[in-house]
Tab-separated table of C-alpha atoms and ligand atoms in Angstrom:
chain	number	residue	atom	x	y	z
G	19	MET	CA	-48.048	43.879	-2.402
G	20	LYS	CA	-45.538	43.805	0.124
G	21	ARG	CA	-46.515	44.321	4.074
G	22	LYS	CA	-45.489	47.854	4.717
G	23	THR	CA	-46.991	48.693	1.543
G	24	MET	CA	-50.276	46.899	2.383
G	25	LEU	CA	-50.610	48.656	5.669
G	26	ILE	CA	-50.693	51.943	3.806
G	27	HIS	CA	-52.566	51.295	0.630
G	28	GLY	CA	-54.741	48.257	1.549
G	29	GLY	CA	-58.417	47.725	2.208
G	30	ILE	CA	-60.466	51.133	1.159
G	31	SER	CA	-57.612	54.164	0.909
G	32	GLY	CA	-58.789	57.735	0.862
G	33	ASP	CA	-62.052	59.393	-0.667
G	34	PRO	CA	-62.790	59.320	-4.447
G	35	ALA	CA	-65.417	61.899	-3.969
G	36	THR	CA	-63.200	64.451	-3.041
G	37	GLY	CA	-59.469	62.894	-3.546
G	38	ALA	CA	-59.045	62.898	0.379
G	39	VAL	CA	-55.948	60.475	1.141
G	40	SER	CA	-57.320	59.329	4.387
G	41	VAL	CA	-60.920	57.535	4.851
G	42	PRO	CA	-63.473	60.472	5.939
G	43	ILE	CA	-64.968	59.568	9.494
G	44	TYR	CA	-68.473	59.092	8.666
G	45	GLN	CA	-69.924	59.952	11.948
G	46	VAL	CA	-73.512	59.046	11.156
G	47	SER	CA	-76.132	56.401	12.454
G	48	THR	CA	-78.334	56.036	9.470
G	49	TYR	CA	-78.654	56.594	5.442
G	50	LYS	CA	-81.351	57.835	3.281
G	51	GLN	CA	-82.900	55.351	1.285
G	52	ASP	CA	-83.947	55.928	-2.003
G	53	GLY	CA	-87.494	53.717	-1.597
G	54	VAL	CA	-87.622	51.179	0.447
G	55	GLY	CA	-84.394	48.974	0.354
G	56	GLY	CA	-82.731	51.835	-1.804
G	57	HIS	CA	-79.511	52.064	-0.279
G	58	LYS	CA	-76.322	52.596	-1.135
G	59	GLY	CA	-74.875	49.465	0.993
G	60	PHE	CA	-75.447	51.293	4.223
G	61	GLU	CA	-78.782	51.385	6.432
G	62	TYR	CA	-77.835	51.880	9.681
G	63	SER	CA	-74.344	52.384	11.356
G	64	ARG	CA	-74.359	49.028	14.060
G	65	THR	CA	-74.763	47.038	11.063
G	66	GLY	CA	-72.478	48.722	8.993
G	67	ASN	CA	-70.605	52.236	8.609
G	68	PRO	CA	-68.430	53.146	5.654
G	69	THR	CA	-65.627	54.424	7.856
G	70	ARG	CA	-65.692	50.947	10.098
G	71	HIS	CA	-65.834	48.921	7.059
G	72	ALA	CA	-62.776	50.564	5.508
G	73	LEU	CA	-61.014	49.210	8.759
G	74	GLU	CA	-62.517	45.812	8.459
G	75	GLU	CA	-61.305	45.596	4.579
G	76	LEU	CA	-58.095	46.443	6.000
G	77	ILE	CA	-57.650	43.827	8.829
G	78	LYS	CA	-59.104	41.457	6.404
G	79	GLU	CA	-56.632	42.181	3.944
G	80	VAL	CA	-53.421	42.099	6.136
G	81	GLU	CA	-54.387	39.094	8.056
G	82	GLY	CA	-54.991	37.295	4.900
G	83	GLY	CA	-58.684	36.318	5.501
G	84	HIS	CA	-62.022	36.078	4.087
G	85	ALA	CA	-63.580	38.983	6.043
G	86	GLY	CA	-62.801	41.454	8.828
G	87	PHE	CA	-64.712	42.880	12.106
G	88	ALA	CA	-64.243	45.635	14.382
G	89	PHE	CA	-65.772	45.931	17.809
G	90	GLY	CA	-65.485	48.187	20.642
G	91	SER	CA	-63.048	46.530	22.568
G	92	GLY	CA	-60.707	43.216	22.497
G	93	MET	CA	-63.161	41.591	25.187
G	94	ALA	CA	-66.222	42.643	22.669
G	95	ALA	CA	-64.426	41.095	20.206
G	96	ILE	CA	-63.571	37.666	22.121
G	97	THR	CA	-67.278	37.960	23.557
G	98	ALA	CA	-68.682	37.727	19.633
G	99	VAL	CA	-66.353	35.170	18.772
G	100	VAL	CA	-67.408	32.881	21.519
G	101	MET	CA	-71.204	33.491	20.872
G	102	LEU	CA	-70.743	31.495	17.491
G	103	PHE	CA	-70.681	28.471	20.089
G	104	ASN	CA	-74.161	27.147	21.627
G	105	SER	CA	-74.985	26.251	25.180
G	106	GLY	CA	-73.403	22.812	26.216
G	107	ASP	CA	-70.391	23.407	23.684
G	108	HIS	CA	-66.791	23.082	24.714
G	109	ILE	CA	-63.535	25.084	24.044
G	110	VAL	CA	-60.094	24.404	24.945
G	111	LEU	CA	-58.059	27.505	25.785
G	112	THR	CA	-54.407	28.121	26.566
G	113	ASP	CA	-54.037	28.175	30.493
G	114	ASP	CA	-52.039	31.626	30.610
G	115	VAL	CA	-54.393	33.250	28.091
G	116	TYR	CA	-55.327	37.140	28.805
G	117	GLY	CA	-56.652	37.641	32.383
G	118	GLY	CA	-59.886	39.263	30.814
G	119	THR	CA	-60.423	36.366	28.447
G	120	TYR	CA	-60.265	34.139	31.694
G	121	ARG	CA	-62.644	36.294	33.502
G	122	VAL	CA	-65.189	36.603	30.246
G	123	ILE	CA	-64.948	32.506	29.589
G	124	ALA	CA	-64.922	31.295	33.113
G	125	LYS	CA	-67.123	33.732	35.061
G	126	VAL	CA	-70.017	35.179	32.400
G	127	LEU	CA	-69.970	32.793	29.276
G	128	ASN	CA	-70.110	29.930	31.714
G	129	ARG	CA	-73.522	31.102	32.914
G	130	PHE	CA	-74.897	30.426	29.311
G	131	GLY	CA	-73.658	26.907	29.187
G	132	ILE	CA	-70.074	27.525	27.206
G	133	GLU	CA	-67.927	24.905	28.690
G	134	ALA	CA	-64.126	25.501	28.894
G	135	THR	CA	-60.769	23.698	29.724
G	136	PHE	CA	-57.813	25.382	30.269
G	137	VAL	CA	-54.363	23.726	29.006
G	138	ASP	CA	-50.854	24.334	28.101
G	139	THR	CA	-51.417	24.588	24.531
G	140	SER	CA	-47.436	24.785	24.177
G	141	ASN	CA	-47.863	21.176	24.946
G	142	LEU	CA	-49.994	19.899	21.680
G	143	GLU	CA	-50.616	16.560	23.646
G	144	GLU	CA	-52.615	18.629	26.213
G	145	ILE	CA	-54.777	19.885	23.473
G	146	GLU	CA	-55.511	16.314	22.302
G	147	LYS	CA	-56.362	14.957	25.611
G	148	ALA	CA	-58.573	18.130	26.482
G	149	ILE	CA	-60.642	17.556	23.526
G	150	LYS	CA	-64.376	15.805	24.545
G	151	GLU	CA	-67.432	15.118	22.640
G	152	ASN	CA	-68.711	18.328	22.372
G	153	THR	CA	-65.465	20.562	22.126
G	154	LYS	CA	-65.995	23.096	19.113
G	155	ALA	CA	-62.999	24.919	19.245
G	156	VAL	CA	-59.192	25.266	20.468
G	157	TYR	CA	-58.485	29.095	21.518
G	158	ILE	CA	-54.955	29.907	21.453
G	159	GLU	CA	-52.979	32.661	22.379
G	160	THR	CA	-49.782	32.939	21.395
G	161	PRO	CA	-47.066	34.238	22.491
G	162	THR	CA	-48.797	33.968	26.215
G	163	ASN	CA	-48.976	37.000	28.521
G	164	PRO	CA	-46.929	37.411	30.742
G	165	LEU	CA	-44.534	34.463	30.263
G	166	LEU	CA	-44.596	34.628	26.618
G	167	LYS	CA	-45.004	30.749	25.626
G	168	ILE	CA	-45.382	29.861	22.262
G	169	THR	CA	-47.924	27.422	20.974
G	170	ASP	CA	-47.239	26.004	17.307
G	171	ILE	CA	-50.314	27.250	15.322
G	172	ARG	CA	-49.604	25.153	12.498
G	173	GLU	CA	-49.727	21.807	14.455
G	174	ALA	CA	-52.282	22.926	17.085
G	175	ALA	CA	-54.701	23.680	13.898
G	176	LYS	CA	-54.017	19.970	12.595
G	177	ILE	CA	-55.017	18.674	15.730
G	178	ALA	CA	-57.981	20.949	15.842
G	179	LYS	CA	-59.061	20.069	11.736
G	180	ARG	CA	-58.652	16.171	12.675
G	181	HIS	CA	-61.696	16.714	15.448
G	182	ARG	CA	-63.460	19.081	13.244
G	183	LEU	CA	-63.005	22.045	15.468
G	184	LEU	CA	-62.195	25.903	14.693
G	185	THR	CA	-58.930	26.912	15.569
G	186	ILE	CA	-59.010	30.907	16.777
G	187	VAL	CA	-55.848	32.584	17.657
G	188	ASP	CA	-55.328	35.847	19.655
G	189	ASN	CA	-52.549	37.436	18.026
G	190	THR	CA	-52.626	40.777	19.611
G	191	PHE	CA	-48.819	39.867	20.965
G	192	SER	CA	-47.200	39.479	17.424
G	193	THR	CA	-49.530	41.760	15.436
G	194	PRO	CA	-50.316	40.785	11.840
G	195	TYR	CA	-47.041	42.163	10.850
G	196	TRP	CA	-45.152	39.646	12.281
G	197	GLN	CA	-47.521	36.611	12.242
G	198	ASN	CA	-50.409	35.839	10.325
G	199	PRO	CA	-52.364	32.775	11.937
G	200	ILE	CA	-54.743	32.188	9.213
G	201	GLU	CA	-51.998	31.306	6.513
G	202	LEU	CA	-50.762	28.637	9.196
G	203	GLY	CA	-54.032	27.046	9.487
G	204	ALA	CA	-56.421	28.997	12.019
G	205	ASP	CA	-59.956	29.841	11.091
G	206	ILE	CA	-60.721	33.132	13.096
G	207	VAL	CA	-57.889	35.531	14.476
G	208	LEU	CA	-58.481	38.046	16.883
G	209	HIS	CA	-56.535	41.151	18.440
G	210	SER	CA	-57.149	43.467	21.210
G	211	ALA	CA	-56.536	46.314	18.537
G	212	THR	CA	-55.989	48.779	22.002
G	213	LYS	CA	-52.305	47.427	21.698
G	214	TYR	CA	-50.046	47.309	19.079
G	215	ILE	CA	-52.523	47.994	16.010
G	216	GLY	CA	-53.920	51.322	17.420
G	217	GLY	CA	-50.360	51.630	19.019
G	218	HIS	CA	-50.596	55.236	20.626
G	219	SER	CA	-52.399	54.363	23.957
G	220	ASP	CA	-55.411	56.350	22.812
G	221	VAL	CA	-58.268	53.957	21.705
G	222	VAL	CA	-59.575	50.800	22.946
G	223	ALA	CA	-60.967	48.072	20.109
G	224	GLY	CA	-60.896	44.629	18.739
G	225	LEU	CA	-60.563	43.461	15.511
G	226	VAL	CA	-61.381	39.769	14.201
G	227	VAL	CA	-60.495	38.255	10.676
G	228	VAL	CA	-62.353	35.108	9.983
G	229	ASN	CA	-61.466	32.389	7.342
G	230	SER	CA	-64.786	31.606	5.382
G	231	GLU	CA	-67.764	33.032	4.154
G	232	LYS	CA	-69.861	30.964	6.340
G	233	LEU	CA	-67.856	32.163	9.609
G	234	ALA	CA	-68.126	35.618	8.095
G	235	GLU	CA	-72.147	35.365	7.737
G	236	GLU	CA	-72.296	33.743	11.273
G	237	LEU	CA	-70.151	36.826	13.167
G	238	HIS	CA	-71.943	39.411	11.396
G	239	PHE	CA	-75.072	38.040	12.490
G	240	VAL	CA	-73.626	38.163	15.998
G	241	GLN	CA	-72.172	41.625	15.624
G	242	ASN	CA	-75.251	43.122	14.331
G	243	SER	CA	-77.209	41.274	17.044
G	244	THR	CA	-75.107	42.235	20.097
G	245	GLY	CA	-74.163	45.543	18.829
G	246	GLY	CA	-70.774	45.903	20.255
G	247	VAL	CA	-69.478	47.679	16.985
G	248	LEU	CA	-66.579	50.114	17.078
G	249	GLY	CA	-67.131	53.589	16.447
G	250	PRO	CA	-66.059	55.692	13.332
G	251	GLN	CA	-63.766	58.014	15.183
G	252	ASP	CA	-62.201	55.295	16.709
G	253	SER	CA	-61.966	53.240	13.359
G	254	TRP	CA	-60.199	56.111	11.735
G	255	LEU	CA	-57.534	56.351	14.585
G	256	LEU	CA	-56.884	52.021	14.326
G	257	MET	CA	-56.463	52.954	10.486
G	258	ARG	CA	-53.627	55.743	11.290
G	259	GLY	CA	-52.034	53.672	13.642
G	260	MET	CA	-52.109	50.943	10.962
G	261	LYS	CA	-50.190	52.743	8.563
G	262	THR	CA	-46.948	52.712	10.859
G	263	LEU	CA	-47.579	49.571	12.411
G	264	GLY	CA	-44.775	48.060	10.341
G	265	ILE	CA	-42.233	50.513	10.921
G	266	ARG	CA	-43.268	50.634	14.512
G	267	MET	CA	-42.791	47.100	14.822
G	268	GLU	CA	-39.516	46.786	13.266
G	269	GLU	CA	-38.047	49.329	15.443
G	270	THR	CA	-39.287	47.808	18.657
G	271	GLU	CA	-37.626	44.761	17.700
G	272	VAL	CA	-34.319	46.726	17.487
G	273	ASN	CA	-34.975	48.411	21.166
G	274	THR	CA	-36.165	45.165	22.885
G	275	LYS	CA	-33.014	42.956	21.477
G	276	GLU	CA	-30.837	45.575	23.132
G	277	ILE	CA	-32.932	45.659	26.431
G	278	VAL	CA	-33.109	41.905	26.700
G	279	ALA	CA	-29.340	41.644	25.958
G	280	PHE	CA	-28.947	43.910	28.876
G	281	LEU	CA	-31.246	42.391	31.424
G	282	GLU	CA	-29.730	38.774	30.804
G	283	GLN	CA	-26.591	40.065	32.006
G	284	HIS	CA	-27.869	41.829	35.042
G	285	PRO	CA	-26.798	40.135	38.338
G	286	ARG	CA	-30.238	41.381	39.924
G	287	VAL	CA	-32.179	39.502	37.306
G	288	HIS	CA	-33.036	36.203	38.026
G	289	LYS	CA	-34.981	34.908	34.783
G	290	VAL	CA	-36.055	36.769	31.504
G	291	TYR	CA	-38.914	35.740	28.889
G	292	TYR	CA	-38.379	36.262	25.569
G	293	PRO	CA	-39.108	34.216	22.760
G	294	GLY	CA	-36.031	35.671	20.905
G	295	LEU	CA	-33.660	34.252	23.347
G	296	SER	CA	-32.494	30.777	21.936
G	297	ILE	CA	-32.450	29.333	25.752
G	298	HIS	CA	-36.504	30.278	25.291
G	299	PRO	CA	-37.923	26.565	25.117
G	300	ASN	CA	-40.118	27.631	22.252
G	301	HIS	CA	-37.881	29.658	20.105
G	302	GLU	CA	-37.739	27.550	17.443
G	303	ILE	CA	-41.436	27.509	16.778
G	304	ALA	CA	-41.601	31.250	17.525
G	305	LYS	CA	-38.934	31.742	14.826
G	306	LYS	CA	-41.150	29.140	12.430
G	307	GLN	CA	-44.461	30.692	12.734
G	308	ALA	CA	-43.256	34.666	13.413
G	309	ARG	CA	-41.163	37.219	11.446
G	310	GLY	CA	-40.243	38.767	14.664
G	311	PHE	CA	-40.451	38.317	18.420
G	312	GLY	CA	-42.223	41.618	19.322
G	313	GLY	CA	-41.469	44.065	22.446
G	314	MET	CA	-42.860	41.964	25.089
G	315	VAL	CA	-40.613	40.873	27.946
G	316	SER	CA	-40.990	39.393	31.284
G	317	PHE	CA	-38.283	39.147	33.970
G	318	ASP	CA	-38.272	38.065	37.560
G	319	VAL	CA	-36.688	40.401	40.097
G	320	GLY	CA	-37.144	37.953	42.786
G	321	SER	CA	-39.324	39.541	45.002
G	322	GLU	CA	-42.827	42.063	45.380
G	323	GLU	CA	-40.300	44.775	47.203
G	324	ASN	CA	-37.923	44.754	44.508
G	325	ALA	CA	-40.367	44.738	41.704
G	326	ASP	CA	-42.001	47.591	43.681
G	327	LYS	CA	-38.486	49.458	43.690
G	328	LEU	CA	-37.878	49.364	40.066
G	329	LEU	CA	-41.334	50.585	39.222
G	330	ARG	CA	-40.901	53.410	41.831
G	331	LYS	CA	-38.035	54.393	40.010
G	332	VAL	CA	-38.017	54.165	36.428
G	333	LYS	CA	-39.070	57.329	34.483
G	334	TYR	CA	-39.829	56.381	30.890
G	335	PHE	CA	-41.401	53.308	31.804
G	336	THR	CA	-44.740	54.214	32.707
G	337	LEU	CA	-46.488	51.946	35.327
G	338	ALA	CA	-49.845	51.140	33.672
G	339	GLU	CA	-51.946	48.147	32.165
G	340	SER	CA	-51.917	47.683	28.506
G	341	LEU	CA	-48.977	47.109	25.974
G	342	GLY	CA	-47.903	47.741	22.701
G	343	ALA	CA	-47.826	51.813	22.297
G	344	VAL	CA	-45.146	53.891	21.374
G	345	GLU	CA	-44.481	54.654	25.001
G	346	SER	CA	-42.545	51.781	27.181
G	347	LEU	CA	-44.826	50.529	30.209
G	348	ILE	CA	-44.076	48.462	32.868
G	349	SER	CA	-46.325	46.084	34.908
G	350	VAL	CA	-46.360	43.637	37.496
G	351	PRO	CA	-49.015	40.969	36.201
G	352	ALA	CA	-49.751	39.457	39.729
G	353	ARG	CA	-50.985	42.430	41.041
G	354	MET	CA	-52.414	44.248	37.801
G	355	THR	CA	-53.651	42.046	34.354
G	356	HIS	CA	-53.787	38.703	36.164
G	357	ALA	CA	-55.079	40.135	39.422
G	358	SER	CA	-58.331	38.048	38.500
G	359	ILE	CA	-57.039	35.322	38.307
G	360	PRO	CA	-57.052	32.945	41.332
G	361	LYS	CA	-53.546	33.296	43.515
G	362	GLU	CA	-53.038	29.491	43.392
G	363	ARG	CA	-53.430	29.161	39.479
G	364	ARG	CA	-51.102	32.376	38.997
G	365	ALA	CA	-48.258	30.428	41.044
G	366	ALA	CA	-49.150	27.246	38.927
G	367	LEU	CA	-48.312	29.284	36.089
G	368	GLY	CA	-45.376	30.895	37.588
G	369	ILE	CA	-46.639	34.233	37.690
G	370	THR	CA	-44.428	35.219	40.673
G	371	ASP	CA	-44.661	38.295	42.929
G	372	GLY	CA	-41.544	39.514	41.495
G	373	LEU	CA	-42.377	39.000	38.046
G	374	VAL	CA	-42.066	42.267	36.081
G	375	ARG	CA	-43.249	42.672	32.583
G	376	ILE	CA	-42.226	45.587	30.075
G	377	SER	CA	-43.738	46.492	26.940
G	378	VAL	CA	-40.763	48.285	24.960
G	379	GLY	CA	-41.667	51.505	23.188
G	380	LEU	CA	-39.833	53.477	20.776
G	381	GLU	CA	-37.831	55.916	23.033
G	382	ASP	CA	-34.200	55.971	22.514
G	383	VAL	CA	-33.083	52.509	23.668
G	384	GLU	CA	-30.114	54.177	25.539
G	385	ASP	CA	-32.579	56.055	27.723
G	386	LEU	CA	-34.392	52.889	28.235
G	387	ILE	CA	-31.719	51.044	29.404
G	388	ASP	CA	-30.258	53.551	31.559
G	389	ASP	CA	-33.698	53.526	33.331
G	390	LEU	CA	-33.823	49.953	34.139
G	391	LYS	CA	-30.279	50.417	35.177
G	392	GLN	CA	-31.107	52.726	38.065
G	393	GLY	CA	-34.210	51.446	38.700
G	394	LEU	CA	-32.660	47.744	39.390
G	395	GLU	CA	-29.556	49.528	41.404
G	396	GLU	CA	-29.059	48.557	45.258
G	397	GLU	CA	-30.175	51.375	47.265
Y	407	LIG	C1	-55.462	43.644	26.159
Y	407	LIG	C2	-55.815	42.071	25.751
Y	407	LIG	C3	-57.220	41.734	25.620
Y	407	LIG	C4	-58.284	42.023	25.774
Y	407	LIG	O1	-58.412	43.604	25.103
Y	407	LIG	P1	-59.314	45.009	25.272
Y	407	LIG	O2	-58.899	45.963	24.153
Y	407	LIG	O3	-58.446	45.701	26.543
Y	407	LIG	O4	-60.547	44.686	25.619
Y	407	LIG	C5	-57.034	40.645	24.677
Y	407	LIG	N1	-56.105	39.617	24.652
Y	407	LIG	C6	-54.970	40.103	24.918
Y	407	LIG	C7	-53.793	39.308	24.443
Y	407	LIG	C8	-54.781	41.192	25.414
Y	407	LIG	O5	-53.556	41.962	25.694
């Protein structure tokens, strides 16, 4: 089955009992048993719900893994994955991970004895150097947010395997349509499904796929024990979103390329960050491990004032956190998504006050370019 077909026909499609072509929303918490333990595979919806199960089967197939899991948010998914480890264990992470990931690792899970080192994982030597006696995993986000740095998943996973560590990849930006980390050697892939997978700014959700029965059992134990599960209505919305993921990502790619070409030649734009650009330092790796470059672009307009002026003037780019929706979104990472990262760390990472991040949506690209053009004009 090809990718676009799998997004529509993969997992569990429809309802054999009625012929309904979409999976029903099983808005239910518990299931009748014909005698103790005599159930039809579902006992209680924290443990398992048929609508969530259909979504979990779909993401498993689409990512090419062994089992899928749906959570109430990307952060709930990430937290559950980190709960696979024990107090005293150490994880090596990408230094410019999503702000919320940095926060949960450095300010919440540290209280439970999870140690972490943040390094530039796009430099493989830094991964190797950060590995300690108690290291248990390498956690990669690629492309990163907001500078779109790329880590070579295959090579990072090789290093991890050599040290008997798990490789975990946050695949939110690339989506399973463009990039499949498990095929590249990762053990666990996770998503903020709030973004491209949902795709319509109407669901907060997280998805995880693991590559072995052992990890599947361990993660199901954590999911059922801690309970951060996705509800049936939101599970259904994600399945609906996924049916058009392929076509949305293809169209996003077309729009983004045109916008990047426009930004690149604009005199008021200092620097454009996009992995599809041949001048991007990790362009070759991006091309090798992903089939597309996505719709996230960051660019530097030089100052907080210039950034504010652009944000104020644009009509079609909505000023908002989040990304990956049909609507184009615009944000300033330093004061929004990355505000929870201390200023000195932000400066060290290159997240300047004039850095603007856009998530290219599916509007007509001519309107989007005109919008940016008038926003960048001198007053
Ligand atoms: C948004 C995001 C998250 C967190 O997901 P939520 O659904 O907001 O909890 C994690 N990783 C990345 C890359 C994200 O963009």
